[in-house]
Amino acid sequence: GEDVEQSLFLSVREGDSSVINCTYTDSSSTYLYWYKQEPGAGLQLLTYIFSNMDMKQDQRLTVLLNKKDKHLSLRIADTQTGDSAIYFCADANQAGTALIFGKGTTLSVSS
Amino acid sequence: DGGITQSPKYLFRKEGQNVTLSCEQNLNHDAMYWYRQDPGQGLRLIYYSQIVNDFQKGDIAEGYSVSREKKESFPLTVTSAQKNPTAFYLCASSRVDGGVEAFFGQGTRLTVV
């Protein structure tokens, strides 16, 4: 079945860039998504990328998509302590009826 | 304001009891979803519904049941058959045309003792 994989932890210093990586198996998706979860809360959509794009920039966020390698990344520029959270990569299932999530990457930002 | 509301935020139940988690949305979305989140496991899909009076099993439906009698509501019942019910439960909704960008509620943390 479909699968989405992410590394589990990333630790950076305030002001540095963070890069969170994701690989996925289903190549038929129209969109790929990044969500953010703060402690004890639901998920908040951060950004998404259309599958025919290679890159999307949205303020401090840059999403890169390599369809050949089925690799998605999220770069956060000038990382702040408020960016500390769990970040989830998500892809639609084969039927296109629901999102499949990775296990999430916990980003820890130290000052 | 449009949104998706889950209640209660915290729920405690004794082992062997059924419990129902509420999820309501006023976004006029056709599709609704239930996910379970355990530490280090990410989100796993329990059930989803794309239209009123119809729903589909996700990856971990055993021990759970749902209903979709109204577009706005998609309650989840955790039955006594669910072996490890203690978890964080997240409800989401989305349109069915275009992408399946989902909007999430704030979650219900269920603890079974």
Short mmCIF file of N, CA, C and O in Angstrom, two decimals, chain A residues 4-88:
data_model
loop_
_atom_site.label_atom_id
_atom_site.label_comp_id
_atom_site.label_asym_id
_atom_site.label_seq_id
_atom_site.Cartn_x
_atom_site.Cartn_y
_atom_site.Cartn_z
N VAL A 4 4.46 6.68 3.54
CA VAL A 4 5.16 7.97 3.60
C VAL A 4 6.16 7.85 4.74
O VAL A 4 5.80 7.46 5.85
N GLU A 5 7.44 8.15 4.46
CA GLU A 5 8.48 7.99 5.46
C GLU A 5 9.18 9.32 5.75
O GLU A 5 9.43 10.10 4.83
N GLN A 6 9.45 9.52 7.02
CA GLN A 6 10.17 10.73 7.45
C GLN A 6 11.17 10.34 8.54
O GLN A 6 10.93 9.38 9.28
N SER A 7 12.22 11.14 8.66
CA SER A 7 13.10 10.96 9.81
C SER A 7 12.36 11.49 11.04
O SER A 7 11.48 12.35 10.92
N LEU A 8 12.69 10.97 12.24
CA LEU A 8 11.85 11.26 13.41
C LEU A 8 12.25 12.53 14.16
O LEU A 8 11.40 13.14 14.82
N PHE A 9 13.53 12.91 14.11
CA PHE A 9 13.96 14.06 14.92
C PHE A 9 14.90 14.96 14.14
O PHE A 9 15.68 14.50 13.31
N LEU A 10 14.82 16.26 14.45
CA LEU A 10 15.76 17.23 13.91
C LEU A 10 15.98 18.30 14.96
O LEU A 10 15.00 18.81 15.53
N SER A 11 17.23 18.62 15.21
CA SER A 11 17.54 19.63 16.20
C SER A 11 18.38 20.72 15.53
O SER A 11 19.38 20.42 14.88
N VAL A 12 17.97 21.98 15.70
CA VAL A 12 18.69 23.09 15.08
C VAL A 12 18.80 24.23 16.08
O VAL A 12 18.07 24.27 17.08
N ARG A 13 19.68 25.17 15.77
CA ARG A 13 19.81 26.37 16.59
C ARG A 13 18.97 27.49 15.98
O ARG A 13 18.78 27.57 14.75
N GLU A 14 18.48 28.35 16.83
CA GLU A 14 17.68 29.49 16.37
C GLU A 14 18.46 30.29 15.33
O GLU A 14 19.66 30.55 15.50
N GLY A 15 17.79 30.65 14.25
CA GLY A 15 18.43 31.41 13.19
C GLY A 15 18.96 30.57 12.05
O GLY A 15 19.16 31.06 10.93
N ASP A 16 19.19 29.26 12.32
CA ASP A 16 19.65 28.36 11.27
C ASP A 16 18.48 27.99 10.37
O ASP A 16 17.31 28.24 10.70
N SER A 17 18.79 27.33 9.25
CA SER A 17 17.74 26.75 8.41
C SER A 17 17.48 25.31 8.85
O SER A 17 18.40 24.62 9.28
N SER A 18 16.22 24.89 8.73
CA SER A 18 15.85 23.50 9.02
C SER A 18 15.40 22.87 7.71
O SER A 18 14.69 23.50 6.94
N VAL A 19 15.80 21.62 7.50
CA VAL A 19 15.32 20.90 6.33
C VAL A 19 14.75 19.56 6.79
O VAL A 19 15.44 18.75 7.40
N ILE A 20 13.47 19.37 6.51
CA ILE A 20 12.79 18.13 6.89
C ILE A 20 12.49 17.37 5.60
O ILE A 20 11.94 17.93 4.66
N ASN A 21 12.88 16.09 5.60
CA ASN A 21 12.76 15.29 4.38
C ASN A 21 11.67 14.23 4.49
O ASN A 21 11.36 13.76 5.59
N CYS A 22 11.15 13.85 3.34
CA CYS A 22 10.06 12.88 3.28
C CYS A 22 10.16 12.10 1.97
O CYS A 22 10.50 12.67 0.94
N THR A 23 9.88 10.80 2.03
CA THR A 23 9.76 10.02 0.81
C THR A 23 8.39 9.37 0.78
O THR A 23 7.82 9.07 1.84
N TYR A 24 7.85 9.15 -0.40
CA TYR A 24 6.51 8.60 -0.54
C TYR A 24 6.52 7.55 -1.64
O TYR A 24 7.44 7.52 -2.48
N THR A 25 5.51 6.69 -1.65
CA THR A 25 5.51 5.60 -2.62
C THR A 25 4.52 5.81 -3.75
O THR A 25 4.74 5.35 -4.86
N ASP A 26 3.41 6.51 -3.51
CA ASP A 26 2.38 6.64 -4.53
C ASP A 26 2.69 7.83 -5.44
O ASP A 26 2.71 8.97 -4.97
N SER A 27 2.93 7.57 -6.70
CA SER A 27 3.36 8.64 -7.61
C SER A 27 2.18 9.28 -8.35
O SER A 27 2.39 10.14 -9.19
N SER A 28 0.95 8.90 -8.01
CA SER A 28 -0.18 9.44 -8.78
C SER A 28 -0.84 10.64 -8.11
O SER A 28 -1.81 11.18 -8.62
N SER A 29 -0.31 11.07 -6.97
CA SER A 29 -0.95 12.15 -6.22
C SER A 29 -0.89 13.47 -6.96
O SER A 29 0.11 13.78 -7.60
N THR A 30 -1.94 14.25 -6.84
CA THR A 30 -1.99 15.57 -7.45
C THR A 30 -1.30 16.60 -6.56
O THR A 30 -0.68 17.53 -7.04
N TYR A 31 -1.45 16.45 -5.26
CA TYR A 31 -0.85 17.37 -4.29
C TYR A 31 -0.11 16.59 -3.22
O TYR A 31 -0.46 15.45 -2.91
N LEU A 32 0.91 17.24 -2.63
CA LEU A 32 1.58 16.72 -1.44
C LEU A 32 1.57 17.83 -0.41
O LEU A 32 1.64 19.02 -0.76
N TYR A 33 1.49 17.46 0.86
CA TYR A 33 1.19 18.44 1.91
C TYR A 33 2.21 18.38 3.04
O TYR A 33 2.79 17.33 3.34
N TRP A 34 2.37 19.53 3.71
CA TRP A 34 3.09 19.60 4.97
C TRP A 34 2.16 20.18 6.03
O TRP A 34 1.55 21.24 5.83
N TYR A 35 2.07 19.47 7.15
CA TYR A 35 1.27 19.91 8.29
C TYR A 35 2.19 20.12 9.50
O TYR A 35 3.23 19.47 9.62
N LYS A 36 1.75 20.97 10.41
CA LYS A 36 2.47 21.25 11.66
C LYS A 36 1.55 20.93 12.83
O LYS A 36 0.36 21.26 12.80
N GLN A 37 2.11 20.29 13.87
CA GLN A 37 1.33 20.00 15.07
C GLN A 37 2.08 20.50 16.29
O GLN A 37 3.20 20.06 16.57
N GLU A 38 1.43 21.38 17.03
CA GLU A 38 1.99 21.83 18.30
C GLU A 38 1.49 20.92 19.41
O GLU A 38 0.49 20.21 19.22
N PRO A 39 2.16 20.90 20.57
CA PRO A 39 1.80 19.93 21.62
C PRO A 39 0.33 19.97 22.01
O PRO A 39 -0.22 21.04 22.28
N GLY A 40 -0.30 18.81 22.04
CA GLY A 40 -1.68 18.69 22.48
C GLY A 40 -2.72 19.28 21.54
O GLY A 40 -3.89 19.40 21.92
N ALA A 41 -2.33 19.62 20.34
CA ALA A 41 -3.26 20.28 19.41
C ALA A 41 -3.47 19.44 18.16
O ALA A 41 -2.82 18.42 17.94
N GLY A 42 -4.40 19.89 17.32
CA GLY A 42 -4.63 19.25 16.04
C GLY A 42 -3.56 19.65 15.04
O GLY A 42 -2.59 20.33 15.38
N LEU A 43 -3.73 19.22 13.80
CA LEU A 43 -2.76 19.54 12.76
C LEU A 43 -3.20 20.78 12.00
O LEU A 43 -4.39 20.97 11.72
N GLN A 44 -2.20 21.58 11.64
CA GLN A 44 -2.45 22.80 10.91
C GLN A 44 -1.75 22.70 9.56
O GLN A 44 -0.55 22.38 9.50
N LEU A 45 -2.47 22.95 8.48
CA LEU A 45 -1.85 22.90 7.16
C LEU A 45 -0.85 24.04 7.02
O LEU A 45 -1.19 25.21 7.19
N LEU A 46 0.40 23.69 6.71
CA LEU A 46 1.45 24.70 6.52
C LEU A 46 1.51 25.14 5.08
O LEU A 46 1.52 26.32 4.76
N THR A 47 1.61 24.17 4.20
CA THR A 47 1.76 24.45 2.78
C THR A 47 1.53 23.16 2.00
O THR A 47 1.48 22.08 2.58
N TYR A 48 1.37 23.31 0.69
CA TYR A 48 1.24 22.13 -0.17
C TYR A 48 1.87 22.47 -1.51
O TYR A 48 2.12 23.61 -1.83
N ILE A 49 2.13 21.43 -2.28
CA ILE A 49 2.72 21.63 -3.60
C ILE A 49 1.98 20.78 -4.61
O ILE A 49 1.63 19.62 -4.34
N PHE A 50 1.71 21.35 -5.75
CA PHE A 50 1.07 20.65 -6.85
C PHE A 50 2.10 19.73 -7.48
O PHE A 50 3.27 20.10 -7.62
N SER A 51 1.71 18.57 -7.91
CA SER A 51 2.67 17.55 -8.33
C SER A 51 3.45 17.91 -9.60
O SER A 51 4.47 17.28 -9.89
N ASN A 52 3.00 18.89 -10.37
CA ASN A 52 3.76 19.26 -11.56
C ASN A 52 4.73 20.41 -11.30
O ASN A 52 5.32 20.95 -12.22
N MET A 53 4.88 20.76 -10.01
CA MET A 53 5.84 21.80 -9.63
C MET A 53 7.08 21.16 -9.03
O MET A 53 7.01 20.07 -8.46
N ASP A 54 8.22 21.85 -9.15
CA ASP A 54 9.45 21.39 -8.51
C ASP A 54 9.68 22.10 -7.19
O ASP A 54 10.34 21.57 -6.29
N MET A 55 9.17 23.32 -7.10
CA MET A 55 9.46 24.13 -5.93
C MET A 55 8.30 25.09 -5.67
O MET A 55 7.65 25.58 -6.59
N LYS A 56 8.10 25.35 -4.39
CA LYS A 56 7.12 26.37 -4.00
C LYS A 56 7.69 27.12 -2.82
O LYS A 56 8.18 26.50 -1.86
N GLN A 57 7.64 28.44 -2.88
CA GLN A 57 8.15 29.25 -1.77
C GLN A 57 6.99 30.04 -1.17
O GLN A 57 6.16 30.60 -1.88
N ASP A 58 6.97 30.07 0.15
CA ASP A 58 5.91 30.76 0.86
C ASP A 58 6.53 31.37 2.10
O ASP A 58 6.68 30.70 3.12
N GLN A 59 6.95 32.63 2.00
CA GLN A 59 7.64 33.35 3.09
C GLN A 59 8.87 32.56 3.53
O GLN A 59 9.78 32.34 2.74
N ARG A 60 8.92 32.09 4.77
CA ARG A 60 10.12 31.37 5.23
C ARG A 60 10.16 29.91 4.81
O ARG A 60 11.14 29.21 5.06
N LEU A 61 9.09 29.45 4.20
CA LEU A 61 8.98 28.03 3.84
C LEU A 61 9.29 27.81 2.37
O LEU A 61 8.79 28.55 1.51
N THR A 62 10.11 26.79 2.09
CA THR A 62 10.38 26.37 0.71
C THR A 62 10.12 24.87 0.63
O THR A 62 10.68 24.10 1.43
N VAL A 63 9.29 24.47 -0.31
CA VAL A 63 9.02 23.05 -0.54
C VAL A 63 9.71 22.66 -1.84
O VAL A 63 9.56 23.34 -2.86
N LEU A 64 10.45 21.57 -1.80
CA LEU A 64 11.07 21.01 -3.01
C LEU A 64 10.50 19.63 -3.27
O LEU A 64 10.35 18.83 -2.33
N LEU A 65 10.17 19.38 -4.52
CA LEU A 65 9.61 18.09 -4.91
C LEU A 65 10.46 17.47 -6.02
O LEU A 65 10.66 18.09 -7.06
N ASN A 66 10.94 16.26 -5.77
CA ASN A 66 11.66 15.49 -6.78
C ASN A 66 10.81 14.27 -7.10
O ASN A 66 10.81 13.28 -6.37
N LYS A 67 10.03 14.38 -8.16
CA LYS A 67 9.09 13.30 -8.48
C LYS A 67 9.80 12.02 -8.89
O LYS A 67 9.31 10.91 -8.63
N LYS A 68 10.93 12.15 -9.53
CA LYS A 68 11.66 10.97 -10.00
C LYS A 68 12.06 10.10 -8.79
O LYS A 68 11.90 8.89 -8.81
N ASP A 69 12.56 10.76 -7.74
CA ASP A 69 13.00 10.04 -6.55
C ASP A 69 11.89 9.92 -5.51
O ASP A 69 12.11 9.36 -4.43
N LYS A 70 10.72 10.49 -5.76
CA LYS A 70 9.59 10.50 -4.82
C LYS A 70 10.05 11.08 -3.49
O LYS A 70 9.85 10.47 -2.41
N HIS A 71 10.66 12.24 -3.56
CA HIS A 71 11.24 12.88 -2.39
C HIS A 71 10.69 14.30 -2.26
O HIS A 71 10.67 15.07 -3.23
N LEU A 72 10.26 14.62 -1.07
CA LEU A 72 9.69 15.93 -0.75
C LEU A 72 10.47 16.51 0.42
O LEU A 72 10.82 15.76 1.34
N SER A 73 10.77 17.79 0.38
CA SER A 73 11.43 18.39 1.53
C SER A 73 10.78 19.73 1.87
O SER A 73 10.20 20.39 1.01
N LEU A 74 10.92 20.09 3.15
CA LEU A 74 10.42 21.37 3.65
C LEU A 74 11.60 22.08 4.28
O LEU A 74 12.23 21.55 5.20
N ARG A 75 11.91 23.26 3.77
CA ARG A 75 12.99 24.07 4.35
C ARG A 75 12.36 25.25 5.07
O ARG A 75 11.52 25.97 4.51
N ILE A 76 12.76 25.45 6.32
CA ILE A 76 12.31 26.60 7.10
C ILE A 76 13.52 27.50 7.28
O ILE A 76 14.51 27.10 7.92
N ALA A 77 13.47 28.69 6.72
CA ALA A 77 14.57 29.63 6.86
C ALA A 77 14.47 30.37 8.19
O ALA A 77 13.37 30.56 8.72
N ASP A 78 15.65 30.76 8.75
CA ASP A 78 15.65 31.56 9.98
C ASP A 78 14.74 30.94 11.04
O ASP A 78 13.80 31.56 11.54
N THR A 79 15.02 29.69 11.38
CA THR A 79 14.16 28.94 12.30
C THR A 79 14.08 29.62 13.66
O THR A 79 15.10 30.03 14.22
N GLN A 80 12.87 29.72 14.19
CA GLN A 80 12.61 30.35 15.48
C GLN A 80 12.16 29.31 16.50
O GLN A 80 11.70 28.23 16.14
N THR A 81 12.24 29.66 17.79
CA THR A 81 11.80 28.72 18.83
C THR A 81 10.33 28.36 18.67
O THR A 81 9.90 27.26 18.99
N GLY A 82 9.56 29.28 18.13
CA GLY A 82 8.14 29.01 17.88
C GLY A 82 7.90 28.00 16.78
O GLY A 82 6.77 27.53 16.58
N ASP A 83 8.94 27.64 16.04
CA ASP A 83 8.81 26.61 15.00
C ASP A 83 8.93 25.21 15.58
O ASP A 83 8.70 24.22 14.87
N SER A 84 9.30 25.10 16.86
CA SER A 84 9.40 23.78 17.50
C SER A 84 8.04 23.11 17.49
O SER A 84 7.06 23.67 18.00
N ALA A 85 7.96 21.94 16.89
CA ALA A 85 6.69 21.25 16.71
C ALA A 85 6.97 19.92 16.01
O ALA A 85 8.12 19.60 15.72
N ILE A 86 5.90 19.18 15.74
CA ILE A 86 6.03 17.98 14.90
C ILE A 86 5.53 18.35 13.50
O ILE A 86 4.46 18.97 13.36
N TYR A 87 6.29 17.96 12.49
CA TYR A 87 5.95 18.26 11.10
C TYR A 87 5.64 16.97 10.37
O TYR A 87 6.41 16.02 10.41
N PHE A 88 4.48 16.95 9.73
CA PHE A 88 4.02 15.77 9.02
C PHE A 88 3.98 16.03 7.52
O PHE A 88 3.44 17.05 7.07
#
